[in-house]
Each structure stands twice: as C-alpha cells, then as structure tokens.
C-alpha cells in the first residue's frame, strides 16, 4: 500500500502582525528550514472509519474518535472530508511529525493542517488545489483562535513570500534581491489567541488610541513592500525597528523579546522586531549575510533558546 506524504514549511511574519487582523496589510515569508509532515497509509483489512493517529510531538497516539472534541487533528480530518463531500475515511493510519516549534510564531498549527489536508486529500484520490487547502486550513485556524487574519494558512499553503490583506485575493511578492534574517526563539511559549484576545479588548476599550497604531503598522508594511519590490531590502531594518516600537505600544512585546531585539541591534543587525503574536515566541533580525553567525551567537548569549539563519529569496 503506498503512503501519501505531504509537507508544509514554517513561516515568519516580517511586518504587520496584529494590525492585519484589523484589515491592514502584512508581509510574511516561508521558513523552509522547519517543516510539518503528514503521512497517510491505508490499513487493509480494518473496518472503514478506523483511523489511527500519531503525533509524537504533542503526545498523541490514539484512535481518531478518542481525541477530545475540538482537538485540531480530528477537526482537520472532518473539515477535509466535508470539503471533499466524503462521509467516512477508509481505514488508515495518520502520522504527523514537525520540526516547527509550537506556539512560537512560526506557524506550526497551520503547517500541520496544510500537510494533513494535502496528504488526506491525495490519499482519497482528490488532491485539493492550493486555494481550497488554504481555505480548509483557515477553518482550523479559527479553532486555534477565533479571529485569525488568514495570513498563516496563506503563506504556508503557497510557500511564497506574500503581501496579505484580509479577505483580498492572494498577492505574492517578487523579491529581486535576497536578504538574510536571523530568527531567535525566546523559549517562552505564547499562544497567539491570548495576545490577539488582549489586543481586541484594548482596542474595544480605546479605539481612538489603537486604530492609529494599526494604521501606522499598515503604513510600514506598505513601505516594506516597496523596499522589497524595488530591490532595496537594506531599507527594511529601519522599518522593522519602527514596527517593533508600535508592537510594544500594542503591549505584545515582553522583556525577553525586548532583550533579544536590543542584543541583535548591538551585534550589528540593521533592524529587529518581534514576529507573530508576541509576548514570547520569536523575534527576527535583518542582517548582512556575513554578520549572521555573530548576530546569532549574540542572540544565544542573550538568552535565545534557538536561532535559525534563513535567506529570504523569491
Ligand atoms: O503568532 P503567529 O505567527 O501565528 O501570528 C499571528 C499573527 C497575528 O497577526 C497576531 C494574528 C493573525 O491571525 O494574523
């Protein structure tokens, strides 16, 4: 029996997190050094509907029906079946593995969904096109946190740099000049839903203060798009620094993130900011390729638990 395997990369948000939930543009890029993988294999001789699922990273080794209601893995299976208008899975085993750190702003949840939707739909003989994969993954994102912008499922499904505006058609970004980022993990897990919920409460209480912050962040994302498309990624550093300040004002930075951001700048990064939901998780620093190892070492010295050096290219 052949196994059906699919993978999906991690992602990082360069500009516009949080403001993107409120209609502002954001820019995100895939991170291919980390990925989620799903493998689906038929279990011949077993009854239809018998599904065994393993996801060692989150201690899952169970029959699908025994997972608690609302668990994202059975939800992904049932949303995929719904999309394909198939009532029940043939007996099969599903194995999910991932090298993407969980709750760290690298898109682990969306990447698992995308890999699983692809492997399952291929196993069922009707591989879904990217547009549908992203739409099904978006339904699962809503379970992780109620008001996702859709940026994670989009950048991860298409595995291309994207300029994302909520509810608008996909815009991929051409990047004439590649650039290097150091991504550093504070090691503080931070579920996106909490930060997004807190920002929503603050915004509801004081729209007059928070709307201009969102607009200013949107302005930075637009300026960053221009810098990228005109082949001037060196201009991103200043924009990242400004975006980090605005994210601090949104209350989503943390002492650990601020420490890593200033350590990166001191070590020669041309700009740095938190990335993703904030409060913990990852930050990013823009570096000249030759400075990347030194900035990475400085980030580890300043308390990062892991760094990834990644080249962003078209
Ligand atoms: O924490 P992450 O990388 O999954 O990013 C969340 C980005 C937010 O803008 C905070 C939320 C969203 O749905 O866009």
mmCIF file of C-alpha atoms and ligand atoms in Angstrom:
data_model
loop_
_atom_site.group_PDB
_atom_site.id
_atom_site.type_symbol
_atom_site.label_atom_id
_atom_site.label_comp_id
_atom_site.label_asym_id
_atom_site.label_seq_id
_atom_site.Cartn_x
_atom_site.Cartn_y
_atom_site.Cartn_z
ATOM 1 C CA UNK A 1 0.000 0.000 0.000
ATOM 2 C CA UNK A 2 1.546 3.350 -0.932
ATOM 3 C CA UNK A 3 1.887 6.023 1.725
ATOM 4 C CA UNK A 4 0.679 9.534 0.899
ATOM 5 C CA UNK A 5 3.075 12.128 2.268
ATOM 6 C CA UNK A 6 2.814 15.913 2.272
ATOM 7 C CA UNK A 7 4.916 18.606 3.906
ATOM 8 C CA UNK A 8 4.451 22.289 4.672
ATOM 9 C CA UNK A 9 7.035 24.877 5.765
ATOM 10 C CA UNK A 10 7.065 27.146 8.782
ATOM 11 C CA UNK A 11 6.592 30.876 8.291
ATOM 12 C CA UNK A 12 7.591 34.167 9.801
ATOM 13 C CA UNK A 13 5.801 37.496 9.704
ATOM 14 C CA UNK A 14 8.078 40.343 8.584
ATOM 15 C CA UNK A 15 5.622 43.212 9.076
ATOM 16 C CA UNK A 16 2.064 43.831 10.142
ATOM 17 C CA UNK A 17 1.145 41.212 12.779
ATOM 18 C CA UNK A 18 -1.926 42.157 14.843
ATOM 19 C CA UNK A 19 -2.778 45.132 12.596
ATOM 20 C CA UNK A 20 -3.529 42.555 9.861
ATOM 21 C CA UNK A 21 -6.462 41.266 11.960
ATOM 22 C CA UNK A 22 -7.958 44.781 11.579
ATOM 23 C CA UNK A 23 -7.614 44.982 7.791
ATOM 24 C CA UNK A 24 -4.078 46.368 7.464
ATOM 25 C CA UNK A 25 -1.552 44.719 5.114
ATOM 26 C CA UNK A 26 1.130 42.348 6.402
ATOM 27 C CA UNK A 27 4.131 40.610 4.863
ATOM 28 C CA UNK A 28 5.092 37.020 5.637
ATOM 29 C CA UNK A 29 7.627 34.592 4.191
ATOM 30 C CA UNK A 30 8.008 30.813 4.367
ATOM 31 C CA UNK A 31 10.790 29.348 6.517
ATOM 32 C CA UNK A 32 11.865 26.132 4.840
ATOM 33 C CA UNK A 33 14.399 25.031 7.466
ATOM 34 C CA UNK A 34 11.497 23.782 9.573
ATOM 35 C CA UNK A 35 8.508 21.821 8.365
ATOM 36 C CA UNK A 36 5.493 19.715 9.242
ATOM 37 C CA UNK A 37 4.919 16.355 7.568
ATOM 38 C CA UNK A 38 1.831 14.154 7.358
ATOM 39 C CA UNK A 39 1.833 10.563 6.155
ATOM 40 C CA UNK A 40 -1.427 8.713 5.486
ATOM 41 C CA UNK A 41 -1.450 4.995 4.798
ATOM 42 C CA UNK A 42 -4.316 2.568 4.245
ATOM 43 C CA UNK A 43 -4.883 -0.165 6.837
ATOM 44 C CA UNK A 44 -6.161 -3.005 4.654
ATOM 45 C CA UNK A 45 -8.425 -5.473 6.444
ATOM 46 C CA UNK A 46 -9.573 -2.901 9.051
ATOM 47 C CA UNK A 47 -13.160 -1.565 9.171
ATOM 48 C CA UNK A 48 -13.910 1.693 7.271
ATOM 49 C CA UNK A 49 -13.720 4.648 9.623
ATOM 50 C CA UNK A 50 -10.979 3.063 11.758
ATOM 51 C CA UNK A 51 -8.300 5.754 11.892
ATOM 52 C CA UNK A 52 -5.188 5.586 13.986
ATOM 53 C CA UNK A 53 -3.365 8.863 14.507
ATOM 54 C CA UNK A 54 0.105 9.521 15.865
ATOM 55 C CA UNK A 55 1.645 12.925 16.539
ATOM 56 C CA UNK A 56 4.561 12.226 18.879
ATOM 57 C CA UNK A 57 5.461 15.910 19.382
ATOM 58 C CA UNK A 58 2.115 16.519 21.115
ATOM 59 C CA UNK A 59 1.870 13.054 22.745
ATOM 60 C CA UNK A 60 -0.946 11.828 20.514
ATOM 61 C CA UNK A 61 -1.105 8.096 19.773
ATOM 62 C CA UNK A 62 -4.786 7.207 19.627
ATOM 63 C CA UNK A 63 -7.830 6.289 17.618
ATOM 64 C CA UNK A 64 -9.056 9.455 15.955
ATOM 65 C CA UNK A 65 -12.500 9.155 17.572
ATOM 66 C CA UNK A 66 -10.912 9.028 21.046
ATOM 67 C CA UNK A 67 -9.370 12.501 20.783
ATOM 68 C CA UNK A 68 -11.271 15.171 22.721
ATOM 69 C CA UNK A 69 -13.917 17.232 20.912
ATOM 70 C CA UNK A 70 -12.475 20.411 19.451
ATOM 71 C CA UNK A 71 -8.995 18.874 19.044
ATOM 72 C CA UNK A 72 -7.495 20.367 15.859
ATOM 73 C CA UNK A 73 -6.422 16.998 14.347
ATOM 74 C CA UNK A 74 -9.883 15.349 14.123
ATOM 75 C CA UNK A 75 -11.259 18.774 13.149
ATOM 76 C CA UNK A 76 -8.811 18.882 10.224
ATOM 77 C CA UNK A 77 -9.857 15.395 9.148
ATOM 78 C CA UNK A 78 -13.552 16.220 9.287
ATOM 79 C CA UNK A 79 -13.162 19.599 7.518
ATOM 80 C CA UNK A 80 -11.216 17.848 4.734
ATOM 81 C CA UNK A 81 -13.917 15.176 4.375
ATOM 82 C CA UNK A 82 -16.578 17.905 4.331
ATOM 83 C CA UNK A 83 -14.705 19.777 1.599
ATOM 84 C CA UNK A 84 -14.484 16.589 -0.483
ATOM 85 C CA UNK A 85 -18.068 15.576 0.339
ATOM 86 C CA UNK A 86 -16.849 12.206 1.539
ATOM 87 C CA UNK A 87 -18.639 10.780 4.550
ATOM 88 C CA UNK A 88 -16.078 8.485 6.062
ATOM 89 C CA UNK A 89 -12.389 7.699 5.734
ATOM 90 C CA UNK A 90 -11.264 4.241 4.668
ATOM 91 C CA UNK A 91 -9.301 2.592 7.497
ATOM 92 C CA UNK A 92 -5.910 4.273 7.671
ATOM 93 C CA UNK A 93 -3.067 5.428 9.841
ATOM 94 C CA UNK A 94 -2.004 9.062 10.024
ATOM 95 C CA UNK A 95 1.390 10.135 11.290
ATOM 96 C CA UNK A 96 2.215 13.776 11.905
ATOM 97 C CA UNK A 97 5.728 14.980 12.628
ATOM 98 C CA UNK A 98 7.013 18.518 12.747
ATOM 99 C CA UNK A 99 10.249 20.348 13.350
ATOM 100 C CA UNK A 100 8.388 23.660 13.798
ATOM 101 C CA UNK A 101 8.464 24.850 17.417
ATOM 102 C CA UNK A 102 4.921 25.021 18.837
ATOM 103 C CA UNK A 103 3.333 28.319 19.958
ATOM 104 C CA UNK A 104 6.351 30.298 18.833
ATOM 105 C CA UNK A 105 5.024 32.372 15.926
ATOM 106 C CA UNK A 106 6.392 30.017 13.277
ATOM 107 C CA UNK A 107 3.029 28.756 12.101
ATOM 108 C CA UNK A 108 3.224 25.209 13.456
ATOM 109 C CA UNK A 109 -0.562 24.779 13.721
ATOM 110 C CA UNK A 110 -1.258 25.963 10.175
ATOM 111 C CA UNK A 111 1.617 23.901 8.765
ATOM 112 C CA UNK A 112 0.294 20.709 10.376
ATOM 113 C CA UNK A 113 -3.174 21.469 8.974
ATOM 114 C CA UNK A 114 -1.859 22.143 5.465
ATOM 115 C CA UNK A 115 0.288 18.986 5.411
ATOM 116 C CA UNK A 116 -2.574 16.854 6.731
ATOM 117 C CA UNK A 117 -5.196 18.281 4.331
ATOM 118 C CA UNK A 118 -2.856 17.619 1.390
ATOM 119 C CA UNK A 119 -1.893 14.088 2.437
ATOM 120 C CA UNK A 120 -5.501 13.128 3.197
ATOM 121 C CA UNK A 121 -6.971 14.524 0.003
ATOM 122 C CA UNK A 122 -4.265 12.745 -2.030
ATOM 123 C CA UNK A 123 -4.963 9.505 -0.130
ATOM 124 C CA UNK A 124 -8.649 9.918 -1.012
ATOM 125 C CA UNK A 125 -7.795 10.317 -4.701
ATOM 126 C CA UNK A 126 -8.809 14.007 -4.968
ATOM 127 C CA UNK A 127 -5.790 16.208 -4.173
ATOM 128 C CA UNK A 128 -7.112 19.665 -3.374
ATOM 129 C CA UNK A 129 -5.809 22.775 -5.158
ATOM 130 C CA UNK A 130 -3.881 25.319 -3.050
ATOM 131 C CA UNK A 131 -6.831 27.686 -2.833
ATOM 132 C CA UNK A 132 -9.002 25.021 -1.197
ATOM 133 C CA UNK A 133 -6.170 23.731 1.012
ATOM 134 C CA UNK A 134 -5.724 27.254 2.369
ATOM 135 C CA UNK A 135 -9.490 27.702 2.877
ATOM 136 C CA UNK A 136 -9.817 24.436 4.835
ATOM 137 C CA UNK A 137 -6.724 25.292 6.919
ATOM 138 C CA UNK A 138 -8.313 28.671 7.679
ATOM 139 C CA UNK A 139 -11.323 26.899 9.209
ATOM 140 C CA UNK A 140 -8.923 25.110 11.568
ATOM 141 C CA UNK A 141 -7.097 28.349 12.386
ATOM 142 C CA UNK A 142 -10.429 29.668 13.648
ATOM 143 C CA UNK A 143 -10.436 26.873 16.244
ATOM 144 C CA UNK A 144 -6.943 27.875 17.429
ATOM 145 C CA UNK A 145 -8.037 31.491 17.839
ATOM 146 C CA UNK A 146 -11.376 32.989 16.970
ATOM 147 C CA UNK A 147 -10.402 35.838 14.643
ATOM 148 C CA UNK A 148 -7.377 34.781 12.609
ATOM 149 C CA UNK A 149 -6.468 37.041 9.714
ATOM 150 C CA UNK A 150 -5.683 34.050 7.478
ATOM 151 C CA UNK A 151 -2.048 35.055 6.918
ATOM 152 C CA UNK A 152 -0.568 31.830 8.363
ATOM 153 C CA UNK A 153 -2.582 29.374 6.246
ATOM 154 C CA UNK A 154 -1.966 31.534 3.150
ATOM 155 C CA UNK A 155 1.825 31.888 3.328
ATOM 156 C CA UNK A 156 2.237 28.265 4.390
ATOM 157 C CA UNK A 157 -0.018 26.837 1.672
ATOM 158 C CA UNK A 158 1.605 28.802 -1.150
ATOM 159 C CA UNK A 159 5.107 28.626 0.357
ATOM 160 C CA UNK A 160 5.934 32.007 -1.237
ATOM 161 C CA UNK A 161 6.528 35.481 0.211
ATOM 162 C CA UNK A 162 3.096 37.143 0.464
ATOM 163 C CA UNK A 163 1.672 40.614 0.882
ATOM 164 C CA UNK A 164 -1.501 39.780 2.697
ATOM 165 C CA UNK A 165 -4.646 41.799 3.223
ATOM 166 C CA UNK A 166 -7.538 40.080 4.939
ATOM 167 C CA UNK A 167 -10.315 38.961 2.583
ATOM 168 C CA UNK A 168 -8.409 40.066 -0.501
ATOM 169 C CA UNK A 169 -7.046 37.812 -3.208
ATOM 170 C CA UNK A 170 -3.543 36.480 -2.782
ATOM 171 C CA UNK A 171 -0.640 38.763 -3.697
ATOM 172 C CA UNK A 172 2.729 37.029 -3.872
ATOM 173 C CA UNK A 173 5.826 39.221 -3.638
ATOM 174 C CA UNK A 174 8.656 39.272 -6.133
ATOM 175 C CA UNK A 175 11.946 39.748 -4.284
ATOM 176 C CA UNK A 176 14.621 40.835 -6.732
ATOM 177 C CA UNK A 177 17.280 40.969 -4.006
ATOM 178 C CA UNK A 178 17.543 38.174 -1.415
ATOM 179 C CA UNK A 179 18.298 39.051 2.194
ATOM 180 C CA UNK A 180 19.207 37.267 5.404
ATOM 181 C CA UNK A 181 17.269 37.029 8.648
ATOM 182 C CA UNK A 182 18.228 35.596 11.992
ATOM 183 C CA UNK A 183 15.182 34.210 13.789
ATOM 184 C CA UNK A 184 15.561 33.739 17.546
ATOM 185 C CA UNK A 185 13.223 31.997 19.946
ATOM 186 C CA UNK A 186 12.738 33.421 23.444
ATOM 187 C CA UNK A 187 11.720 29.927 24.580
ATOM 188 C CA UNK A 188 8.619 31.458 26.146
ATOM 189 C CA UNK A 189 5.597 29.681 24.648
ATOM 190 C CA UNK A 190 2.876 32.150 23.794
ATOM 191 C CA UNK A 191 -0.428 31.064 22.296
ATOM 192 C CA UNK A 192 -1.431 33.599 19.648
ATOM 193 C CA UNK A 193 -5.045 33.503 20.825
ATOM 194 C CA UNK A 194 -4.187 35.163 24.160
ATOM 195 C CA UNK A 195 -2.288 38.084 22.646
ATOM 196 C CA UNK A 196 -4.904 38.559 19.915
ATOM 197 C CA UNK A 197 -7.710 38.490 22.518
ATOM 198 C CA UNK A 198 -5.930 41.025 24.734
ATOM 199 C CA UNK A 199 -5.325 43.394 21.824
ATOM 200 C CA UNK A 200 -9.003 43.093 20.863
ATOM 201 C CA UNK A 201 -10.104 44.051 24.408
ATOM 202 C CA UNK A 202 -7.729 47.027 24.446
ATOM 203 C CA UNK A 203 -8.964 48.151 21.028
ATOM 204 C CA UNK A 204 -12.618 47.804 22.059
ATOM 205 C CA UNK A 205 -11.975 49.954 25.138
ATOM 206 C CA UNK A 206 -9.975 52.666 23.337
ATOM 207 C CA UNK A 207 -10.374 52.593 19.568
ATOM 208 C CA UNK A 208 -9.183 56.172 19.205
ATOM 209 C CA UNK A 209 -5.767 55.162 20.549
ATOM 210 C CA UNK A 210 -5.354 51.781 18.857
ATOM 211 C CA UNK A 211 -6.704 52.480 15.338
ATOM 212 C CA UNK A 212 -3.870 54.928 14.538
ATOM 213 C CA UNK A 213 -1.334 52.340 15.790
ATOM 214 C CA UNK A 214 -2.791 49.755 13.397
ATOM 215 C CA UNK A 215 -2.710 52.297 10.571
ATOM 216 C CA UNK A 216 0.900 53.195 11.299
ATOM 217 C CA UNK A 217 1.827 49.491 11.200
ATOM 218 C CA UNK A 218 -0.017 49.153 7.877
ATOM 219 C CA UNK A 219 1.999 52.109 6.545
ATOM 220 C CA UNK A 220 5.228 50.307 7.480
ATOM 221 C CA UNK A 221 4.082 47.146 5.666
ATOM 222 C CA UNK A 222 3.348 49.202 2.540
ATOM 223 C CA UNK A 223 6.765 50.884 2.737
ATOM 224 C CA UNK A 224 8.400 47.476 3.234
ATOM 225 C CA UNK A 225 6.664 46.116 0.147
ATOM 226 C CA UNK A 226 8.056 48.997 -1.864
ATOM 227 C CA UNK A 227 11.575 48.426 -0.488
ATOM 228 C CA UNK A 228 11.390 44.707 -1.272
ATOM 229 C CA UNK A 229 9.975 45.030 -4.766
ATOM 230 C CA UNK A 230 12.450 47.731 -5.711
ATOM 231 C CA UNK A 231 15.341 45.509 -4.639
ATOM 232 C CA UNK A 232 16.316 47.531 -1.557
ATOM 233 C CA UNK A 233 15.916 45.097 1.352
ATOM 234 C CA UNK A 234 18.546 47.069 3.298
ATOM 235 C CA UNK A 235 15.782 49.642 3.912
ATOM 236 C CA UNK A 236 13.808 47.070 5.926
ATOM 237 C CA UNK A 237 15.910 47.442 9.086
ATOM 238 C CA UNK A 238 14.622 50.879 9.992
ATOM 239 C CA UNK A 239 11.064 49.786 9.221
ATOM 240 C CA UNK A 240 11.458 46.735 11.469
ATOM 241 C CA UNK A 241 12.669 48.891 14.345
ATOM 242 C CA UNK A 242 9.654 51.184 13.916
ATOM 243 C CA UNK A 243 7.293 48.187 13.732
ATOM 244 C CA UNK A 244 8.743 46.802 16.972
ATOM 245 C CA UNK A 245 8.103 50.108 18.759
ATOM 246 C CA UNK A 246 4.474 50.053 17.602
ATOM 247 C CA UNK A 247 4.102 46.439 18.757
ATOM 248 C CA UNK A 248 5.428 47.478 22.178
ATOM 249 C CA UNK A 249 2.698 50.119 22.254
ATOM 250 C CA UNK A 250 0.176 47.382 21.430
ATOM 251 C CA UNK A 251 1.507 45.661 24.618
ATOM 252 C CA UNK A 252 2.530 42.474 22.805
ATOM 253 C CA UNK A 253 6.281 42.663 23.402
ATOM 254 C CA UNK A 254 7.882 41.218 26.532
ATOM 255 C CA UNK A 255 11.149 41.715 28.454
ATOM 256 C CA UNK A 256 12.595 38.600 26.760
ATOM 257 C CA UNK A 257 11.670 39.840 23.278
ATOM 258 C CA UNK A 258 12.983 43.339 24.004
ATOM 259 C CA UNK A 259 16.257 41.883 25.298
ATOM 260 C CA UNK A 260 16.782 39.847 22.120
ATOM 261 C CA UNK A 261 15.834 42.775 19.890
ATOM 262 C CA UNK A 262 18.408 45.049 21.506
ATOM 263 C CA UNK A 263 21.075 42.309 21.571
ATOM 264 C CA UNK A 264 20.610 41.834 17.806
ATOM 265 C CA UNK A 265 20.932 45.552 17.135
ATOM 266 C CA UNK A 266 24.065 45.785 19.291
ATOM 267 C CA UNK A 267 25.612 42.857 17.422
ATOM 268 C CA UNK A 268 25.208 44.643 14.098
ATOM 269 C CA UNK A 269 21.716 43.777 12.845
ATOM 270 C CA UNK A 270 20.295 46.612 10.773
ATOM 271 C CA UNK A 271 16.886 46.203 12.408
ATOM 272 C CA UNK A 272 14.932 43.812 14.603
ATOM 273 C CA UNK A 273 11.419 43.165 15.835
ATOM 274 C CA UNK A 274 9.229 40.583 17.459
ATOM 275 C CA UNK A 275 7.382 38.379 15.000
ATOM 276 C CA UNK A 276 3.926 36.825 15.300
ATOM 277 C CA UNK A 277 1.557 37.070 18.223
ATOM 278 C CA UNK A 278 4.261 38.281 20.634
ATOM 279 C CA UNK A 279 4.545 38.095 24.449
ATOM 280 C CA UNK A 280 7.024 35.276 23.769
ATOM 281 C CA UNK A 281 7.848 33.191 20.735
ATOM 282 C CA UNK A 282 10.248 34.530 18.138
ATOM 283 C CA UNK A 283 11.905 37.726 17.048
ATOM 284 C CA UNK A 284 13.660 38.443 13.748
ATOM 285 C CA UNK A 285 16.742 40.457 12.895
ATOM 286 C CA UNK A 286 17.805 41.714 9.475
ATOM 287 C CA UNK A 287 21.496 41.096 8.912
ATOM 288 C CA UNK A 288 24.108 41.235 6.198
ATOM 289 C CA UNK A 289 24.862 37.573 5.333
ATOM 290 C CA UNK A 290 28.401 37.906 6.765
ATOM 291 C CA UNK A 291 27.069 39.179 10.145
ATOM 292 C CA UNK A 292 24.544 36.355 10.571
ATOM 293 C CA UNK A 293 26.749 33.997 12.655
ATOM 294 C CA UNK A 294 27.828 36.842 15.014
ATOM 295 C CA UNK A 295 24.250 38.081 15.484
ATOM 296 C CA UNK A 296 23.064 34.512 16.047
ATOM 297 C CA UNK A 297 25.787 33.999 18.708
ATOM 298 C CA UNK A 298 24.845 37.286 20.408
ATOM 299 C CA UNK A 299 21.184 36.215 20.497
ATOM 300 C CA UNK A 300 22.077 32.875 22.080
ATOM 301 C CA UNK A 301 24.219 34.732 24.647
ATOM 302 C CA UNK A 302 21.267 36.999 25.406
ATOM 303 C CA UNK A 303 19.067 34.008 26.233
ATOM 304 C CA UNK A 304 17.604 32.754 22.943
ATOM 305 C CA UNK A 305 16.941 29.006 23.113
ATOM 306 C CA UNK A 306 17.314 28.524 19.361
ATOM 307 C CA UNK A 307 18.227 30.557 16.311
ATOM 308 C CA UNK A 308 17.586 29.933 12.632
ATOM 309 C CA UNK A 309 19.512 31.759 9.912
ATOM 310 C CA UNK A 310 17.388 31.973 6.802
ATOM 311 C CA UNK A 311 17.887 33.524 3.374
ATOM 312 C CA UNK A 312 14.700 35.067 2.044
ATOM 313 C CA UNK A 313 14.529 34.725 -1.720
ATOM 314 C CA UNK A 314 11.667 34.725 -4.260
HETATM 315 O O1 LIG B 1 1.742 34.002 16.214
HETATM 316 P P1 LIG B 1 1.616 33.763 14.749
HETATM 317 O O2 LIG B 1 2.875 33.846 13.993
HETATM 318 O O3 LIG B 1 0.756 32.612 14.383
HETATM 319 O O4 LIG B 1 0.953 35.057 14.104
HETATM 320 C C1 LIG B 1 -0.215 35.598 14.452
HETATM 321 C C2 LIG B 1 -0.356 36.847 13.673
HETATM 322 C C3 LIG B 1 -1.441 37.745 14.223
HETATM 323 O O5 LIG B 1 -1.494 38.867 13.361
HETATM 324 C C4 LIG B 1 -1.090 38.203 15.629
HETATM 325 C C5 LIG B 1 -2.789 37.048 14.252
HETATM 326 C C6 LIG B 1 -3.373 36.777 12.879
HETATM 327 O O6 LIG B 1 -4.315 35.977 12.815
HETATM 328 O O7 LIG B 1 -2.942 37.362 11.880
#
